[in-house]
PDB file of C-alpha atoms in Angstrom:
ATOM      1  CA  MET Z   1       0.159  -0.051  -0.063  1.00 78.00           C
ATOM      2  CA  LEU Z   2       2.688   2.406   0.907  1.00 75.00           C
ATOM      3  CA  GLN Z   3       4.459   1.845  -2.379  1.00 81.00           C
ATOM      4  CA  GLN Z   4       1.358   2.183  -4.446  1.00 83.00           C
ATOM      5  CA  CYS Z   5       0.967   5.555  -2.585  1.00 83.00           C
ATOM      6  CA  ALA Z   6       4.412   6.571  -3.329  1.00 74.00           C
ATOM      7  CA  SER Z   7       4.059   5.605  -6.872  1.00 79.00           C
ATOM      8  CA  HIS Z   8       1.003   7.836  -7.218  1.00 80.00           C
ATOM      9  CA  VAL Z   9       2.927  10.743  -5.713  1.00 80.00           C
ATOM     10  CA  VAL Z  10       5.739  10.082  -8.225  1.00 77.00           C
ATOM     11  CA  ASP Z  11       3.496   9.664 -11.143  1.00 76.00           C
ATOM     12  CA  ALA Z  12       1.911  13.078 -10.270  1.00 81.00           C
ATOM     13  CA  LEU Z  13       5.410  14.672 -10.046  1.00 78.00           C
ATOM     14  CA  TYR Z  14       6.308  13.378 -13.528  1.00 80.00           C
ATOM     15  CA  LYS Z  15       3.022  14.514 -14.939  1.00 82.00           C
ATOM     16  CA  SER Z  16       3.569  18.203 -13.626  1.00 82.00           C
ATOM     17  CA  SER Z  17       7.166  18.494 -14.361  1.00 80.00           C
ATOM     18  CA  THR Z  18      10.017  17.270 -16.645  1.00 79.00           C
ATOM     19  CA  LEU Z  19      12.201  15.064 -14.541  1.00 76.00           C
ATOM     20  CA  ASP Z  20      14.762  12.452 -15.622  1.00 78.00           C
ATOM     21  CA  THR Z  21      13.049   9.137 -16.075  1.00 78.00           C
ATOM     22  CA  ALA Z  22      16.217   7.372 -14.993  1.00 82.00           C
ATOM     23  CA  ARG Z  23      15.945   9.026 -11.580  1.00 83.00           C
ATOM     24  CA  ARG Z  24      12.427   7.411 -10.914  1.00 80.00           C
ATOM     25  CA  PRO Z  25      13.568   4.720  -8.589  1.00 82.00           C
ATOM     26  CA  ILE Z  26      15.367   7.510  -6.414  1.00 83.00           C
ATOM     27  CA  TYR Z  27      12.102   9.421  -6.311  1.00 80.00           C
ATOM     28  CA  GLN Z  28      10.047   6.417  -5.626  1.00 81.00           C
ATOM     29  CA  TYR Z  29      12.301   5.403  -2.764  1.00 85.00           C
ATOM     30  CA  ALA Z  30      12.611   9.128  -1.182  1.00 84.00           C
ATOM     31  CA  THR Z  31       8.740   9.347  -1.396  1.00 85.00           C
ATOM     32  CA  GLU Z  32       8.259   5.848   0.352  1.00 86.00           C
ATOM     33  CA  LEU Z  33      10.595   6.891   3.039  1.00 87.00           C
ATOM     34  CA  THR Z  34       8.829  10.289   3.688  1.00 90.00           C
ATOM     35  CA  LEU Z  35       5.541   8.555   3.791  1.00 90.00           C
ATOM     36  CA  SER Z  36       6.697   5.863   6.180  1.00 91.00           C
ATOM     37  CA  THR Z  37       8.414   8.611   8.455  1.00 92.00           C
ATOM     38  CA  ILE Z  38       5.179  10.824   8.547  1.00 94.00           C
ATOM     39  CA  ALA Z  39       3.034   7.697   9.252  1.00 94.00           C
ATOM     40  CA  ALA Z  40       5.168   6.580  12.126  1.00 95.00           C
ATOM     41  CA  ALA Z  41       5.333  10.190  13.475  1.00 97.00           C
ATOM     42  CA  ILE Z  42       1.625  10.678  13.381  1.00 97.00           C
ATOM     43  CA  SER Z  43       1.102   7.212  14.881  1.00 97.00           C
ATOM     44  CA  VAL Z  44       3.560   8.159  17.895  1.00 98.00           C
ATOM     45  CA  LEU Z  45       1.765  11.472  18.331  1.00 98.00           C
ATOM     46  CA  LEU Z  46      -1.701   9.702  18.321  1.00 98.00           C
ATOM     47  CA  LEU Z  47      -0.396   7.036  20.799  1.00 98.00           C
ATOM     48  CA  ALA Z  48       0.892   9.861  23.033  1.00 98.00           C
ATOM     49  CA  ALA Z  49      -2.372  11.872  23.068  1.00 98.00           C
ATOM     50  CA  LEU Z  50      -4.382   8.640  23.867  1.00 98.00           C
ATOM     51  CA  LEU Z  51      -1.882   7.990  26.772  1.00 97.00           C
ATOM     52  CA  GLY Z  52      -2.615  11.431  28.042  1.00 96.00           C
ATOM     53  CA  ASN Z  53       0.779  13.257  27.242  1.00 95.00           C
ATOM     54  CA  ALA Z  54       1.172  14.504  23.788  1.00 96.00           C
ATOM     55  CA  LEU Z  55       4.385  16.448  24.812  1.00 96.00           C
ATOM     56  CA  TRP Z  56       6.278  13.222  25.605  1.00 96.00           C
ATOM     57  CA  GLY Z  57       5.381  12.022  22.158  1.00 97.00           C
ATOM     58  CA  VAL Z  58       6.900  15.275  20.669  1.00 97.00           C
ATOM     59  CA  ILE Z  59       9.925  15.003  22.912  1.00 95.00           C
ATOM     60  CA  PHE Z  60      10.468  11.393  21.898  1.00 97.00           C
ATOM     61  CA  LEU Z  61      10.154  12.281  18.257  1.00 97.00           C
ATOM     62  CA  VAL Z  62      12.622  15.071  18.287  1.00 96.00           C
ATOM     63  CA  VAL Z  63      15.291  13.085  20.341  1.00 95.00           C
ATOM     64  CA  PHE Z  64      14.758   9.883  18.487  1.00 96.00           C
ATOM     65  CA  ILE Z  65      14.921  11.202  15.023  1.00 95.00           C
ATOM     66  CA  SER Z  66      17.537  13.747  15.537  1.00 95.00           C
ATOM     67  CA  LEU Z  67      19.978  11.235  17.001  1.00 95.00           C
ATOM     68  CA  ARG Z  68      19.128   8.452  14.852  1.00 94.00           C
ATOM     69  CA  LEU Z  69      19.606  10.381  11.454  1.00 91.00           C
ATOM     70  CA  PRO Z  70      23.370  10.989  12.125  1.00 94.00           C
ATOM     71  CA  GLY Z  71      23.967   8.258  14.574  1.00 93.00           C
ATOM     72  CA  GLY Z  72      22.249   5.350  12.800  1.00 91.00           C
ATOM     73  CA  GLY Z  73      21.440   1.919  14.621  1.00 91.00           C
ATOM     74  CA  TYR Z  74      19.105  -0.905  13.857  1.00 91.00           C
ATOM     75  CA  HIS Z  75      16.935  -0.606  10.739  1.00 86.00           C
ATOM     76  CA  ALA Z  76      14.083  -2.806  10.142  1.00 88.00           C
ATOM     77  CA  SER Z  77      13.812  -4.717   6.844  1.00 87.00           C
ATOM     78  CA  THR Z  78      10.462  -3.382   5.704  1.00 89.00           C
ATOM     79  CA  TYR Z  79       8.395  -0.157   6.264  1.00 89.00           C
ATOM     80  CA  ARG Z  80       5.661  -2.076   8.135  1.00 92.00           C
ATOM     81  CA  ASN Z  81       8.324  -3.429  10.451  1.00 93.00           C
ATOM     82  CA  CYS Z  82       9.903  -0.148  10.938  1.00 92.00           C
ATOM     83  CA  PHE Z  83       6.441   1.297  11.709  1.00 94.00           C
ATOM     84  CA  VAL Z  84       5.862  -1.401  14.267  1.00 96.00           C
ATOM     85  CA  LEU Z  85       9.275  -1.051  15.773  1.00 96.00           C
ATOM     86  CA  THR Z  86       9.209   2.696  15.947  1.00 96.00           C
ATOM     87  CA  ASN Z  87       5.813   2.454  17.683  1.00 97.00           C
ATOM     88  CA  GLY Z  88       6.992  -0.334  19.996  1.00 97.00           C
ATOM     89  CA  VAL Z  89      10.073   1.646  20.898  1.00 97.00           C
ATOM     90  CA  PHE Z  90       7.922   4.684  21.591  1.00 98.00           C
ATOM     91  CA  LEU Z  91       5.638   2.768  23.939  1.00 98.00           C
ATOM     92  CA  SER Z  92       8.683   1.230  25.728  1.00 97.00           C
ATOM     93  CA  SER Z  93      10.086   4.691  26.054  1.00 97.00           C
ATOM     94  CA  PHE Z  94       6.679   6.138  27.460  1.00 97.00           C
ATOM     95  CA  ILE Z  95       6.556   3.333  29.939  1.00 97.00           C
ATOM     96  CA  ALA Z  96      10.195   3.801  30.997  1.00 96.00           C
ATOM     97  CA  ALA Z  97       9.677   7.516  31.425  1.00 95.00           C
ATOM     98  CA  ALA Z  98       6.609   6.983  33.524  1.00 95.00           C
ATOM     99  CA  LEU Z  99       8.686   4.722  35.732  1.00 95.00           C
ATOM    100  CA  LEU Z 100      11.793   6.951  35.987  1.00 92.00           C
ATOM    101  CA  ASN Z 101       9.234   9.886  36.794  1.00 89.00           C
ATOM    102  CA  GLN Z 102       8.518   8.004  39.926  1.00 92.00           C
ATOM    103  CA  ILE Z 103      12.095   7.809  41.219  1.00 88.00           C
ATOM    104  CA  SER Z 104      14.863  10.082  42.037  1.00 80.00           C
ATOM    105  CA  ASN Z 105      16.822  12.311  39.403  1.00 78.00           C
ATOM    106  CA  GLY Z 106      19.885  10.431  40.565  1.00 82.00           C
ATOM    107  CA  ILE Z 107      18.782   7.058  39.025  1.00 87.00           C
ATOM    108  CA  VAL Z 108      17.463   9.049  35.947  1.00 86.00           C
ATOM    109  CA  PHE Z 109      20.807  10.734  35.800  1.00 87.00           C
ATOM    110  CA  PHE Z 110      22.606   7.488  35.676  1.00 90.00           C
ATOM    111  CA  VAL Z 111      20.290   6.138  33.021  1.00 91.00           C
ATOM    112  CA  LEU Z 112      20.934   9.235  30.920  1.00 90.00           C
ATOM    113  CA  LEU Z 113      24.668   9.011  31.361  1.00 91.00           C
ATOM    114  CA  GLY Z 114      25.002   5.277  30.533  1.00 94.00           C
ATOM    115  CA  SER Z 115      22.811   5.988  27.432  1.00 95.00           C
ATOM    116  CA  CYS Z 116      24.984   8.791  26.367  1.00 94.00           C
ATOM    117  CA  ALA Z 117      28.139   6.973  26.965  1.00 95.00           C
ATOM    118  CA  THR Z 118      26.808   4.299  24.770  1.00 96.00           C
ATOM    119  CA  ILE Z 119      25.804   6.596  21.800  1.00 96.00           C
ATOM    120  CA  TRP Z 120      29.134   8.314  22.307  1.00 95.00           C
ATOM    121  CA  ILE Z 121      31.054   5.151  21.756  1.00 96.00           C
ATOM    122  CA  LEU Z 122      28.928   3.457  19.245  1.00 95.00           C
ATOM    123  CA  ALA Z 123      27.883   6.331  17.022  1.00 93.00           C
ATOM    124  CA  PRO Z 124      27.636   6.559  14.046  1.00 94.00           C
ATOM    125  CA  ILE Z 125      26.422   3.160  13.040  1.00 92.00           C
ATOM    126  CA  PRO Z 126      26.084   3.039   9.198  1.00 86.00           C
ATOM    127  CA  ASN Z 127      23.411   1.396   7.453  1.00 80.00           C
ATOM    128  CA  PRO Z 128      24.842  -1.495   5.296  1.00 77.00           C
ATOM    129  CA  HIS Z 129      22.346  -0.898   2.626  1.00 75.00           C
ATOM    130  CA  HIS Z 130      23.111   2.797   2.127  1.00 77.00           C
ATOM    131  CA  PRO Z 131      26.885   3.435   2.760  1.00 81.00           C
ATOM    132  CA  VAL Z 132      28.255   6.835   3.183  1.00 85.00           C
ATOM    133  CA  SER Z 133      31.681   8.065   2.733  1.00 89.00           C
ATOM    134  CA  LYS Z 134      34.216   7.911   5.611  1.00 91.00           C
ATOM    135  CA  GLN Z 135      34.124  11.926   5.596  1.00 94.00           C
ATOM    136  CA  THR Z 136      30.310  11.734   6.321  1.00 92.00           C
ATOM    137  CA  LEU Z 137      30.813   9.095   9.236  1.00 93.00           C
ATOM    138  CA  CYS Z 138      33.390  11.495  10.758  1.00 93.00           C
ATOM    139  CA  LYS Z 139      31.053  14.541  10.496  1.00 95.00           C
ATOM    140  CA  ASN Z 140      28.202  12.411  11.834  1.00 94.00           C
ATOM    141  CA  LYS Z 141      30.243  11.232  14.877  1.00 95.00           C
ATOM    142  CA  HIS Z 142      30.972  14.884  15.618  1.00 96.00           C
ATOM    143  CA  ILE Z 143      27.321  15.910  15.363  1.00 96.00           C
ATOM    144  CA  VAL Z 144      26.127  13.074  17.433  1.00 96.00           C
ATOM    145  CA  ARG Z 145      28.528  13.541  20.170  1.00 96.00           C
ATOM    146  CA  GLY Z 146      27.802  17.344  20.177  1.00 95.00           C
ATOM    147  CA  MET Z 147      24.093  16.651  20.338  1.00 94.00           C
ATOM    148  CA  VAL Z 148      24.477  14.266  23.217  1.00 93.00           C
ATOM    149  CA  VAL Z 149      26.533  16.725  25.342  1.00 93.00           C
ATOM    150  CA  VAL Z 150      24.328  19.585  24.651  1.00 91.00           C
ATOM    151  CA  GLY Z 151      21.101  17.710  24.942  1.00 86.00           C
ATOM    152  CA  ALA Z 152      22.065  16.143  28.321  1.00 84.00           C
ATOM    153  CA  ALA Z 153      23.423  19.307  29.857  1.00 86.00           C
ATOM    154  CA  PHE Z 154      20.268  21.230  28.989  1.00 80.00           C
ATOM    155  CA  THR Z 155      18.234  18.209  30.391  1.00 79.00           C
ATOM    156  CA  LEU Z 156      20.336  18.082  33.526  1.00 76.00           C
ATOM    157  CA  LEU Z 157      19.808  21.913  33.841  1.00 79.00           C
ATOM    158  CA  GLY Z 158      15.945  21.424  33.515  1.00 71.00           C
ATOM    159  CA  ALA Z 159      15.921  18.681  36.136  1.00 68.00           C
ATOM    160  CA  PHE Z 160      17.816  20.985  38.494  1.00 71.00           C
ATOM    161  CA  PHE Z 161      14.904  23.326  37.863  1.00 72.00           C
ATOM    162  CA  SER Z 162      12.227  20.689  38.828  1.00 69.00           C
ATOM    163  CA  PHE Z 163      11.313  19.657  35.028  1.00 78.00           C
ATOM    164  CA  HIS Z 164      11.517  15.918  36.281  1.00 75.00           C
ATOM    165  CA  SER Z 165       9.040  14.809  33.830  1.00 83.00           C
ATOM    166  CA  LEU Z 166      10.823  16.068  30.865  1.00 85.00           C
ATOM    167  CA  PHE Z 167      14.120  14.910  32.002  1.00 85.00           C
ATOM    168  CA  SER Z 168      12.424  11.363  32.501  1.00 90.00           C
ATOM    169  CA  ILE Z 169      11.273  11.340  28.826  1.00 92.00           C
ATOM    170  CA  TYR Z 170      14.345  12.640  27.503  1.00 92.00           C
ATOM    171  CA  SER Z 171      16.430  10.063  29.390  1.00 92.00           C
ATOM    172  CA  ALA Z 172      14.215   7.285  28.094  1.00 95.00           C
ATOM    173  CA  SER Z 173      14.186   8.481  24.549  1.00 96.00           C
ATOM    174  CA  VAL Z 174      18.109   8.598  24.643  1.00 95.00           C
ATOM    175  CA  ALA Z 175      18.027   5.158  26.183  1.00 96.00           C
ATOM    176  CA  ALA Z 176      15.774   4.173  23.280  1.00 97.00           C
ATOM    177  CA  VAL Z 177      18.475   5.403  20.760  1.00 96.00           C
ATOM    178  CA  ALA Z 178      21.218   3.659  22.516  1.00 96.00           C
ATOM    179  CA  ALA Z 179      19.105   0.424  22.519  1.00 96.00           C
ATOM    180  CA  MET Z 180      18.626   0.667  19.041  1.00 95.00           C
ATOM    181  CA  MET Z 181      22.455   1.068  18.531  1.00 96.00           C
ATOM    182  CA  ILE Z 182      23.352  -1.966  20.713  1.00 95.00           C
ATOM    183  CA  LEU Z 183      20.707  -4.019  18.636  1.00 94.00           C
ATOM    184  CA  ALA Z 184      22.332  -3.087  15.433  1.00 92.00           C
ATOM    185  CA  LYS Z 185      25.856  -4.162  16.890  1.00 90.00           C
ATOM    186  CA  LEU Z 186      24.369  -7.463  18.046  1.00 90.00           C
ATOM    187  CA  ARG Z 187      22.684  -8.082  14.639  1.00 84.00           C
ATOM    188  CA  GLY Z 188      25.958  -7.502  12.951  1.00 73.00           C
ATOM    189  CA  GLY Z 189      26.227  -3.860  12.389  1.00 49.00           C
ATOM    190  CA  ILE Z 190      29.665  -2.288  11.750  1.00 45.00           C
TER     191      ILE Z 190
END
């Protein structure tokens, strides 16, 4: 179904402009990826709203997507599996954040610290199906490390000013990214 929707979008692009027909597979893939990402994001936001905390859904998506794009991690084999996995990871993060929200900042800090250390060490994990240059990998490593440091610093500052709930969902989201990286390593990632 996703491929059919993407095909209709690409057909409409070709009808409204003069595009190189040799590049059609690229447009098809990009459209499929975009539609899949939008569907997963909408689903996460709907789940968060149904669970009574839409803000946690937004925070999860911002953290998860921004760290995973340059940092990599496990990739599902199909769009459907990716959709299910993303929603499952969100639900796990939501539950973890709710549990972390009930305990002291000290324990949440160690979860965040361990997750940040994992990402610092493992990132970036390249997708074997979409190789990138060594220069891009090096750039991504610096980006991810900078994001981890800045994000953790702001989150710790927020925890200091009693934003424990936000500290909890941020920490759970970073832990989810770290878990996806560990899963990629266990499944044979580079």
